[in-house]
Coordinates of C-alpha atoms and ligand atoms in Angstrom, one line a residue:
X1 CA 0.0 0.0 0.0
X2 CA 1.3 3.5 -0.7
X3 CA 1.2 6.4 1.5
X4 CA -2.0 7.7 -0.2
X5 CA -3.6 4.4 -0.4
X6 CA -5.7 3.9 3.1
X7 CA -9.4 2.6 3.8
X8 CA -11.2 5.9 5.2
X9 CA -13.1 5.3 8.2
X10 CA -16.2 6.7 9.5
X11 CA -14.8 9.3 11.7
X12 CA -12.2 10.3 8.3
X13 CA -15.0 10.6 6.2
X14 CA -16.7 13.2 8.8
X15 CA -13.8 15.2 8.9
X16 CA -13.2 15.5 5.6
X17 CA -16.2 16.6 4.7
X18 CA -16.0 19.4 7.3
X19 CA -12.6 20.1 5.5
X20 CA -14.7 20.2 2.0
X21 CA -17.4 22.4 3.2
X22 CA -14.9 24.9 5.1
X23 CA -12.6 25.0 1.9
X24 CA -16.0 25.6 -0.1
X25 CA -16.6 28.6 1.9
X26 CA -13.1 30.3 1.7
X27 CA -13.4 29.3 -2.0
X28 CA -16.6 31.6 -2.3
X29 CA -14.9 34.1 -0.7
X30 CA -11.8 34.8 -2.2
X31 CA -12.7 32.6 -5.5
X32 CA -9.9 34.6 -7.6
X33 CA -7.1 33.7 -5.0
X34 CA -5.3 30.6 -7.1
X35 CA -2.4 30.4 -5.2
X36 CA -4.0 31.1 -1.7
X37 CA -6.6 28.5 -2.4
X38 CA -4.2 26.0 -3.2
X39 CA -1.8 26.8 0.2
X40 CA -4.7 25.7 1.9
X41 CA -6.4 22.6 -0.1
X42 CA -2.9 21.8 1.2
X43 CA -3.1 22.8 4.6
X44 CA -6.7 21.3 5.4
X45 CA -5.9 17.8 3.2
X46 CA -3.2 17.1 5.6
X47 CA -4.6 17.9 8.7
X48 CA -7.8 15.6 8.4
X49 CA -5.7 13.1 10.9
X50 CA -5.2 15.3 14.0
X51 CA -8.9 16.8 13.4
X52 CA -10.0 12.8 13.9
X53 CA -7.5 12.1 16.6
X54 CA -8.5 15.7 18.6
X55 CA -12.3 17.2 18.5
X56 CA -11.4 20.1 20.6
X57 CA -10.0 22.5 16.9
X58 CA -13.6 21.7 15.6
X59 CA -15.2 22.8 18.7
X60 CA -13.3 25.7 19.2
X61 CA -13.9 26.6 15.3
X62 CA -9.8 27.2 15.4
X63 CA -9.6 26.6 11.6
X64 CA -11.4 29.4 10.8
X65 CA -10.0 31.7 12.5
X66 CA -6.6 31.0 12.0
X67 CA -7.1 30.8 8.0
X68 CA -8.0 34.5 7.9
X69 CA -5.4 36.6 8.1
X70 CA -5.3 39.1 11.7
X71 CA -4.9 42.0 9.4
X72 CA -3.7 42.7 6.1
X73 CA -2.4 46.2 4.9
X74 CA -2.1 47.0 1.1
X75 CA -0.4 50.6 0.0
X76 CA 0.6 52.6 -2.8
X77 CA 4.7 53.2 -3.6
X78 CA 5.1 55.7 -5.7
X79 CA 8.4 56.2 -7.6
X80 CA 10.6 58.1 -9.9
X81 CA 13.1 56.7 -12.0
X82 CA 15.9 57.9 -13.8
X83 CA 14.7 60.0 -16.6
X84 CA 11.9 62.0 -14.1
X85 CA 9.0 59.7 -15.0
X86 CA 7.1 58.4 -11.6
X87 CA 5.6 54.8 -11.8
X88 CA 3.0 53.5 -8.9
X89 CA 3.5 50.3 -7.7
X90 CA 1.2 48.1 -4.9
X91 CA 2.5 47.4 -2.0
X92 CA 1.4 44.7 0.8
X93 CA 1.9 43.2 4.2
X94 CA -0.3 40.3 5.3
X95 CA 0.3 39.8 8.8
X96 CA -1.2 36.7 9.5
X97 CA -0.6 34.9 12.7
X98 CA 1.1 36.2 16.1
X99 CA 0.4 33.2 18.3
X100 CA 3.7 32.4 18.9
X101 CA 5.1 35.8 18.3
X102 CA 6.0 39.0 16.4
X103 CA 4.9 38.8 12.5
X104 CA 8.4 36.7 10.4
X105 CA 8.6 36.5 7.4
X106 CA 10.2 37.9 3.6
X107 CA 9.1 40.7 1.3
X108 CA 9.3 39.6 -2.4
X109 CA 9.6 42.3 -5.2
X110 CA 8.3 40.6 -8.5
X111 CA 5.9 41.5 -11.1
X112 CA 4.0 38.6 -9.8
X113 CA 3.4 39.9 -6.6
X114 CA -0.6 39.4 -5.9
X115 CA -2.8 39.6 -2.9
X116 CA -3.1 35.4 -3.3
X117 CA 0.6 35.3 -3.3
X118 CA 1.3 37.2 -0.3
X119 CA -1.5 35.2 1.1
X120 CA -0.4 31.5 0.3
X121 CA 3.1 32.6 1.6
X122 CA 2.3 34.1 5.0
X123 CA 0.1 31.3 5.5
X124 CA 2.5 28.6 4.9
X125 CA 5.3 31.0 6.9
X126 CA 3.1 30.2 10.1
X127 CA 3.9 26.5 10.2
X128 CA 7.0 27.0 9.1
X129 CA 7.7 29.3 11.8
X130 CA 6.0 27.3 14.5
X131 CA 8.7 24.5 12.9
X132 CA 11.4 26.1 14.0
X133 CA 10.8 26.5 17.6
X134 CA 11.4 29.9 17.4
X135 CA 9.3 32.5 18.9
X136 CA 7.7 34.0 15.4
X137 CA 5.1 34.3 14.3
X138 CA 3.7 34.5 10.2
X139 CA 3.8 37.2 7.8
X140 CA 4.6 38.0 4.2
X141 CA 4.9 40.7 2.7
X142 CA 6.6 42.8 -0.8
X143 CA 5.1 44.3 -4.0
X144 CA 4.4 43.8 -7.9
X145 CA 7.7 45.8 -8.5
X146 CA 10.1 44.0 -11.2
X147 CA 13.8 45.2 -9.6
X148 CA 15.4 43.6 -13.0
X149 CA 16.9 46.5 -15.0
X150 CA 16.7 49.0 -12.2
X151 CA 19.7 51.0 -11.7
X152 CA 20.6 51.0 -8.1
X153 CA 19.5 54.5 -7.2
X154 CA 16.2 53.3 -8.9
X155 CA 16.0 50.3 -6.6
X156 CA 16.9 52.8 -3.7
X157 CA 13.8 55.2 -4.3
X158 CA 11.8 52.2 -4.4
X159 CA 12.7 50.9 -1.2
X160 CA 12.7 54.3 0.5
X161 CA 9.0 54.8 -0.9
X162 CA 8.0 51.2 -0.1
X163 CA 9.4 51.5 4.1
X164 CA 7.8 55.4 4.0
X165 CA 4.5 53.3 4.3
X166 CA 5.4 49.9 6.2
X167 CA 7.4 51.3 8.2
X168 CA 4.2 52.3 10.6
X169 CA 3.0 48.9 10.8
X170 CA 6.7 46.9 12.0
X171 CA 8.8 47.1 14.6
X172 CA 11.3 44.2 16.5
X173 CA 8.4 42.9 18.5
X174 CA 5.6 44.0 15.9
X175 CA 6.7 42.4 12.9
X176 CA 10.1 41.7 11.0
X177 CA 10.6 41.4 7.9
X178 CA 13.0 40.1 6.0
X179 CA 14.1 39.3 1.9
X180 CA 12.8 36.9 -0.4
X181 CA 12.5 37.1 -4.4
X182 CA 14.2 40.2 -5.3
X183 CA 14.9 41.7 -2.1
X184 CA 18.5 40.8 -0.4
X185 CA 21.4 42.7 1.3
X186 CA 21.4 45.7 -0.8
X187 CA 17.6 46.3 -0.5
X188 CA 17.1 45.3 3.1
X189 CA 20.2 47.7 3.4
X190 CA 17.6 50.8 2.0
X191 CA 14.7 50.1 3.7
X192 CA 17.0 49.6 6.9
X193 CA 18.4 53.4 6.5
X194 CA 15.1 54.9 5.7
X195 CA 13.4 53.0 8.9
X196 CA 15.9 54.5 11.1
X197 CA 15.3 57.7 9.9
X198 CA 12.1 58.0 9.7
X199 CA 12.0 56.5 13.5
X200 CA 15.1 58.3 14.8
X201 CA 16.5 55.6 16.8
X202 CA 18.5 52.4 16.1
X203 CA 16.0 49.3 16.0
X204 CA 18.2 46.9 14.9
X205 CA 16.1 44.2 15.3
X206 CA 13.2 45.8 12.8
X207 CA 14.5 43.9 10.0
X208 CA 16.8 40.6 9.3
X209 CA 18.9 39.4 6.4
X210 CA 20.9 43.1 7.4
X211 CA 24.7 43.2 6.3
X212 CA 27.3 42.4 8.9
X213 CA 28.1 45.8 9.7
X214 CA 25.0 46.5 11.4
X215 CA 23.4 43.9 12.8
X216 CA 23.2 41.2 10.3
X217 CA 24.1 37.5 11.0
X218 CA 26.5 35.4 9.9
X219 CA 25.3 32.5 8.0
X220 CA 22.2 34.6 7.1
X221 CA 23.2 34.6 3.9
X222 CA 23.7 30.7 3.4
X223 CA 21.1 29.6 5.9
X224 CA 17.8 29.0 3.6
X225 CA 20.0 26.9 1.3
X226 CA 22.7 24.9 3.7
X227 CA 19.1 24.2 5.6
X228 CA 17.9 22.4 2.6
X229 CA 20.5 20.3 2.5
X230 CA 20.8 19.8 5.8
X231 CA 17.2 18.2 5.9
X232 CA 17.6 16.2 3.2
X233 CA 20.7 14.7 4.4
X234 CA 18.1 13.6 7.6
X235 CA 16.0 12.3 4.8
X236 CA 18.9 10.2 3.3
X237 CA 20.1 9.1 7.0
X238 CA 16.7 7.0 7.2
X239 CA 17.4 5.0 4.5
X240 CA 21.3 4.0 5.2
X241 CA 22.1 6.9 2.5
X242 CA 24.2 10.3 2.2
X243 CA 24.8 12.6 -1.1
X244 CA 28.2 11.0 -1.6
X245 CA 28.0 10.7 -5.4
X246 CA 24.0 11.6 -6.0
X247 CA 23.6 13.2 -9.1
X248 CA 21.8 16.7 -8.1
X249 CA 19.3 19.2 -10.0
X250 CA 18.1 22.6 -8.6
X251 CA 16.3 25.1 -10.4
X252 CA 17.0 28.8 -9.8
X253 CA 20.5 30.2 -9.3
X254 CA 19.3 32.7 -6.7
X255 CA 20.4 32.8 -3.1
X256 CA 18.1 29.5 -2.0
X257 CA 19.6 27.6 -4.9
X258 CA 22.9 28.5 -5.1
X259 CA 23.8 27.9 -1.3
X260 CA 22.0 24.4 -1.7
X261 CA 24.4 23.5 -4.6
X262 CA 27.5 24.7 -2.5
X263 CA 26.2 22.3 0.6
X264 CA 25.8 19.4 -1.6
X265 CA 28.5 19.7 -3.7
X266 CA 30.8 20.1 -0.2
X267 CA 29.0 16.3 1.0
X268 CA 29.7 14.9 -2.4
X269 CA 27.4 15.1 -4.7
X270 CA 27.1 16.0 -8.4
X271 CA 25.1 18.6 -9.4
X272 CA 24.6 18.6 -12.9
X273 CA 21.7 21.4 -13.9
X274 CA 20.7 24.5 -12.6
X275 CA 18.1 27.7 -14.1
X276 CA 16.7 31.1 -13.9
X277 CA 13.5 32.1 -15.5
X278 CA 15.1 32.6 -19.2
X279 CA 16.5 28.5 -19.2
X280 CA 18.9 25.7 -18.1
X281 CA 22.3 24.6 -18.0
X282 CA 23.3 21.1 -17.9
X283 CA 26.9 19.2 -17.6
X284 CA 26.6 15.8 -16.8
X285 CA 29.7 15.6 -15.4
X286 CA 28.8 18.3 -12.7
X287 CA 28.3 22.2 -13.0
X288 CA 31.2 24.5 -11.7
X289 CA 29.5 26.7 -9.1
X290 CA 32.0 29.0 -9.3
X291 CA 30.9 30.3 -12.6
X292 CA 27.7 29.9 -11.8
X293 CA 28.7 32.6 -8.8
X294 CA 30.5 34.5 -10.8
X295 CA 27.3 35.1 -13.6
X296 CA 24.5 35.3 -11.0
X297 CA 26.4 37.3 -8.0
X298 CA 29.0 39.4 -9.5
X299 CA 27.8 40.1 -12.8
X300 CA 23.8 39.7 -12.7
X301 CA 23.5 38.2 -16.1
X302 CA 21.8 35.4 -17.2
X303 CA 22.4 31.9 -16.9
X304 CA 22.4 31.4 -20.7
X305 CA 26.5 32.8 -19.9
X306 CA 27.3 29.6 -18.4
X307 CA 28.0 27.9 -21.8
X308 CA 30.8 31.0 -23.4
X309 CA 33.6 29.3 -20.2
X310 CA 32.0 25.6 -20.3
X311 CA 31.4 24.6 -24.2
X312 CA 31.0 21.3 -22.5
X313 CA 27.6 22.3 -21.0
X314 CA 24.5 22.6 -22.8
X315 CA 22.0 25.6 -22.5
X316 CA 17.9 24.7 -23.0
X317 CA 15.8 28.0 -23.3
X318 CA 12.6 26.4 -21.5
X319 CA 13.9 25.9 -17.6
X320 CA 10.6 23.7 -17.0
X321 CA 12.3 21.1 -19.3
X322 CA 15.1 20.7 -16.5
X323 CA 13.0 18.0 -14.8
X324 CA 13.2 15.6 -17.7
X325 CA 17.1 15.0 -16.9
X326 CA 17.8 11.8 -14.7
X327 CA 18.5 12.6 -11.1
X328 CA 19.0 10.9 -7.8
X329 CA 17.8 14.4 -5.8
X330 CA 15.5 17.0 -7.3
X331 CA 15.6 20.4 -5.4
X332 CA 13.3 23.0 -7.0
X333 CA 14.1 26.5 -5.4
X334 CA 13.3 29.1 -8.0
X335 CA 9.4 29.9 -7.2
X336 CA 5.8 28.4 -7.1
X337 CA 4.2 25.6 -9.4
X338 CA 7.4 24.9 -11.1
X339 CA 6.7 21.3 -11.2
X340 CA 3.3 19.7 -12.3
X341 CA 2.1 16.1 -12.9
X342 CA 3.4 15.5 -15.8
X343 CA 7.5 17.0 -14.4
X344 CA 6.7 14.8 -11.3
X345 CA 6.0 11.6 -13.3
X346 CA 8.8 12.2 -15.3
X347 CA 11.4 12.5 -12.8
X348 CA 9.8 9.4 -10.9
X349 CA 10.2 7.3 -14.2
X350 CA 13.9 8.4 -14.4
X351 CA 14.5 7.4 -10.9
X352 CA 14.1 10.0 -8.6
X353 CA 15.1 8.9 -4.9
X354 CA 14.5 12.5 -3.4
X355 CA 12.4 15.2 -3.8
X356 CA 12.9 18.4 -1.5
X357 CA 11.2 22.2 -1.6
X358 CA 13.8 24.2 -1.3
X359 CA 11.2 27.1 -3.1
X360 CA 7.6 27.8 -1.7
X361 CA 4.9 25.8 -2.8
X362 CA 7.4 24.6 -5.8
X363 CA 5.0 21.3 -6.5
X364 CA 1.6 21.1 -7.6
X365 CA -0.9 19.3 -5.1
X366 CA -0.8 16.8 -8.1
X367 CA 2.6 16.7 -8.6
X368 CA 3.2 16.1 -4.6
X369 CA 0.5 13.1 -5.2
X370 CA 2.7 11.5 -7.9
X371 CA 5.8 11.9 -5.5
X372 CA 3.5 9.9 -2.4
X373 CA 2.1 7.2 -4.5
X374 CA 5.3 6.2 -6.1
X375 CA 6.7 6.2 -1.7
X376 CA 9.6 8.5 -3.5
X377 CA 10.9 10.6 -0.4
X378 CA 9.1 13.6 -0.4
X379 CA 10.2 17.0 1.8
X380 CA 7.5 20.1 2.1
X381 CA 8.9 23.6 1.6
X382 CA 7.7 24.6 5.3
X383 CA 10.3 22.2 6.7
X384 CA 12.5 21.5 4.5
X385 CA 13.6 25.8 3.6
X386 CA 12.7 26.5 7.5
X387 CA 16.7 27.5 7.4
X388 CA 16.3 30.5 6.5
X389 CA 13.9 32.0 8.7
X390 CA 15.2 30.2 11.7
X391 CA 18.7 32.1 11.0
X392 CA 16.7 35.5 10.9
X393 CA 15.6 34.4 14.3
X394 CA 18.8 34.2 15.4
X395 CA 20.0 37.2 13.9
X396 CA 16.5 38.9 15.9
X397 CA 18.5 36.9 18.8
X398 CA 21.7 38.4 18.2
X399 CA 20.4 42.3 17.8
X400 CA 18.5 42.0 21.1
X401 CA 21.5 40.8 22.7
X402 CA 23.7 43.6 20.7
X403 CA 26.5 40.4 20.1
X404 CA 27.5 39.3 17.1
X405 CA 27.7 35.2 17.6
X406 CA 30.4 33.1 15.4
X407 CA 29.5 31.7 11.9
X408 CA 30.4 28.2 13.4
X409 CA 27.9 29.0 16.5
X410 CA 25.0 29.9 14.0
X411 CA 25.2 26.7 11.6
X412 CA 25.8 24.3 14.8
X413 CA 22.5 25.9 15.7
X414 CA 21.0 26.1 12.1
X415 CA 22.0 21.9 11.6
X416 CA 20.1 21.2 15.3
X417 CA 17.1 23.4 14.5
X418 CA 16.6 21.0 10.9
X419 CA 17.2 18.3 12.5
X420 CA 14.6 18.6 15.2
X421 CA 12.2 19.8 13.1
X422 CA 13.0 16.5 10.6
X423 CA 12.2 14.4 13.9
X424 CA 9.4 16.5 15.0
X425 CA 7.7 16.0 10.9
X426 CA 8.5 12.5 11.3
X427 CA 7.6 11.8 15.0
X428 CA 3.9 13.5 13.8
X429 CA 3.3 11.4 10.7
X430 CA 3.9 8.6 12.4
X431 CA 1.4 9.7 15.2
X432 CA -1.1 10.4 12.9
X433 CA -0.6 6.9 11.1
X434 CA 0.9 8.6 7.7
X435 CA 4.6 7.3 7.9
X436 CA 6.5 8.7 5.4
X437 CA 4.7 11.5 4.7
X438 CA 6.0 14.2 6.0
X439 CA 4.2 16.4 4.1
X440 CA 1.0 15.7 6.8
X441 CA 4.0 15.7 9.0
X442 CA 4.9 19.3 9.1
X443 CA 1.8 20.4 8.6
X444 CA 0.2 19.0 11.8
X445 CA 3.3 19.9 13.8
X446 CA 3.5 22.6 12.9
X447 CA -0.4 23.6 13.2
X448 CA -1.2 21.8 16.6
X449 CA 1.6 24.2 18.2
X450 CA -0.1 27.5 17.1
X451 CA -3.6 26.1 17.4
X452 CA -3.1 25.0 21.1
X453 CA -1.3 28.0 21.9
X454 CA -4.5 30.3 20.0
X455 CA -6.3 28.2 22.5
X456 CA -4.1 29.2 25.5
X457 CA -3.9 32.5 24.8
X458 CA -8.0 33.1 24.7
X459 CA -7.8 34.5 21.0
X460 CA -10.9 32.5 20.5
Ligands
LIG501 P1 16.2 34.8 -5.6 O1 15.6 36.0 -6.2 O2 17.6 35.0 -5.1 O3 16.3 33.7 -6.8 C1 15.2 33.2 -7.4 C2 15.7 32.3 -8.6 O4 14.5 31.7 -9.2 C3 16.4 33.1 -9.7 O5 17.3 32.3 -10.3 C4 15.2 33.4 -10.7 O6 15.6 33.6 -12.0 C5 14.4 32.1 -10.5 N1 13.0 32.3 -10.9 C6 12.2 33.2 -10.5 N2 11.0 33.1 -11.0 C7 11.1 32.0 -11.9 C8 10.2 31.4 -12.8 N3 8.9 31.8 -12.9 N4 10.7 30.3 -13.5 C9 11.9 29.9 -13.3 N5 12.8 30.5 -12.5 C10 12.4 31.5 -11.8 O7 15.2 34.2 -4.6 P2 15.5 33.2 -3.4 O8 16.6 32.2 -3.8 O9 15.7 34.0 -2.2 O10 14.1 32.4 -3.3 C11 13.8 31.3 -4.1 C12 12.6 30.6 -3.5 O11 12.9 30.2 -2.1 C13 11.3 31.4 -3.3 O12 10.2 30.6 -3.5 C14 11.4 31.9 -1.9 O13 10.1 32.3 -1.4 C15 12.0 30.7 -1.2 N6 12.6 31.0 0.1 C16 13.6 31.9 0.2 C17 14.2 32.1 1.4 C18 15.4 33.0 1.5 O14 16.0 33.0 2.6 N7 15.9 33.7 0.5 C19 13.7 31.5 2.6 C20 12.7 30.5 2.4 C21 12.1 30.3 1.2 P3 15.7 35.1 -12.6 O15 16.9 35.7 -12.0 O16 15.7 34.9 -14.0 O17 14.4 35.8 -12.1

């Protein structure tokens, strides 16, 4: 029997009904919200075991409550580039949970910046952040801005006009953001400088992802994608297995991606394709990351550029065809839905071992299906890129302190928080009779912590 094959008892089928008529409702609601809607078919799928097991969330109504956001604040940015001409952009902060604490989680500047994105992602940041064990709680946040061919004073308007507004609504115990798609050093850097003055004091702790020289963390950087690996190597453990020799893909060549390639290719693996949104490169004899550095950090070109150092390698202009190349560990960490059904069966007909969301939301519900019934080992974004986010929490750590802790310190601290939340994901799908899955792992660990404490705290 696979892991989605089970006989549904009486009390399952009650549930999921309740499930079916709640997600009916939202869907009514906020009918237009693809993504959002997805995030939590997701959500409310996997849960149906600890709503059998536990009565009291049905009774308390907690579902509902916690799948509509505490508050969410949408504002213009207005901007002037270059030449004199001002462009309006949208801006947005969902701040969706603070059970467990002050608002966590990134701002992404991309033209496909909706109100269902920002939605699916603060929602999924919850659980992620009840994951960690850190005291955060779930936000998202950024705008439809597309920083790609903005000059840097361009990019600093922006940012400056985009914290004029937020800027009210965050502080170190408020909410903290951090960066995501599009936002990184340079831009945290700008809305850094114009929250401070705009405040007139030093809050360090407003914002993470900071540079070293004023608060930031060591190991920041690294953190989303050495995380990724580190799970995955927890993943591999349970079946007598490391990445000595695995034959890696990754799409992206961002900041999630590019770390998870370093990690992997430090414990041995091969990784032999990587993308942006333009195409892929593949080398079957393993990718040079250094060039790969080179193109994506230092010159901010494309990674069609790969091919004029490494004839060797080939270049594809349509990155959703990477999937079809034969791979022992898939890792997508570019953005949402980049694999479907038909990428999933694919790489589970060329022998796929592993399968790990380093992105959001990177697989379909369909595609995640595919990956379940064919028992290939299957890790959910809100565990498996929980790196990231727990690092900022160390770096919130750090600024209330006002220390600066070692880069050895933070990973020894990054490589026990994945691990713990691998046994936590494992330790709940096994509770909730779904070994293996560790999709309804994570989500039920990470929900019955901020649901019990919603309880506690008499939000209801
Ligand atoms: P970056 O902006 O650094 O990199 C994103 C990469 O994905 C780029 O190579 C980009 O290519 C590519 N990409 C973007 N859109 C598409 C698309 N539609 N099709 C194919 N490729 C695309 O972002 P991050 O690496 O920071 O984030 C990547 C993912 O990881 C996101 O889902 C993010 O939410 C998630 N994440 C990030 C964390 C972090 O700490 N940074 C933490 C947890 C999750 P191009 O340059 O052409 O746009």
């Amino acid at each position: 029997m696979t892991q989605l094959e089970r006989v549904v008892s009486k009390e399952e089928q009650e549930v999921i009904d309740y499930m079916d008529e709640l997600y009916e409702k939202i869907k009514a609601r906020d009918a237009h919200e693809v993504e959002f809607l997805q995030a939590t078919k997701m959500l409310l799928n996997s849960l149906v075991p600890v709503f059998v097991k536990n009565r009291t969330y049905r009774e308390k109504n907690i579902l509902e409550q916690l799948i509509e956001p505490e508050r969410i604040i949408t504002f213009r940015v207005p901007w002037i580039d270059d030449n004199g001409k001002t462009h309006v952009n949208r801006g947005y902060r969902v701040q969706f949970n603070s059970a467990l604490g002050p608002y966590k989680g990134g701002l992404r500047f991309h033209p496909s910046v909706n109100l269902s994105v920002m939605k699916f992602l603060a929602l999924t940041q919850i659980f992620k952040n009840s994951l960690t064990g850190q005291p955060i709680g779930g936000g998202k946040g950024g705008a439809d801005f597309d920083p790609k061919g903005k000059s840097d004073n361009e990019i600093m308007r922006f940012c400056q006009s985009f914290m004029t507004e937020l800027y009210r609504h965050i502080g170190p115990d408020i909410d903290v953001p951090a960066g995501d798609i599009g936002v990184g050093k340079r831009e945290v850097g700008y809305m850094f400088g114009q929250y401070k003055r705009i405040q007139g004091a030093y809050h360090a702790g407003v914002l993470t992802g900071k540079g070293l020289n004023y608060g930031g963390s060591l190991g920041r950087t690294e953190a989303t994608g050495y995380g990724t690996i580190y799970f995955v190597q927890e993943m591999l453990k349970d079946r007598r297995e490391d990445f000595k020799n695995k034959t890696v893909i990754t799409s992206g060549s961002g900041n999630v991606a590019i770390y998870a390639m370093e990690k992997a290719i430090k414990l041995g693996a091969k990784v032999v394709a990587c993308s942006d949104s333009s195409g892929y490169v593949y080398d079957r004899n393993g990718l040079s990351l250094q060039t790969i550095k080179r193109i994506k950090f230092s010159e901010g070109a494309r990674i069609s550029e790969y091919v004029k150092t490494h004839p060797e390698a080939e270049y594809f202009d349509d990155g959703s065809k990477i999937w079809s190349i034969p791979c022992d560990i898939a890792l997508p960490c570019a953005t949402q839905n980049e694999i479907d059904e038909a990428s999933a069966k694919m790489l589970v007909k060329n022998g796929v071992q592993v399968v790990a969301e380093g992105a959001n939301m990177p697989c379909s519900i369909e595609a995640i299906d595919v990956f379940l019934e064919n028992d290939i080992m299957f890790g959910p974004a809100q565990a498996v890129n929980a790196g990231g986010v727990a690092c900022s929490s160390l770096e919130m750590a750090q600024n209330s302190q006002r220390l600066s802790w070692t880069v050895e310190q933070v990973d020894e601290q990054l490589q026990k928080i994945m691990k713990t939340i691998y046994s936590n994901c494992k330790r709940a799908s096994n509770k909730y009779d779904h070994p293996g899955n560790l999709v309804v792992g994570a989500n039920i660990a990470g929900f019955t912590k901020v649901a019990d404490t919603m309880i506690e705290q008499g939000v209801i």
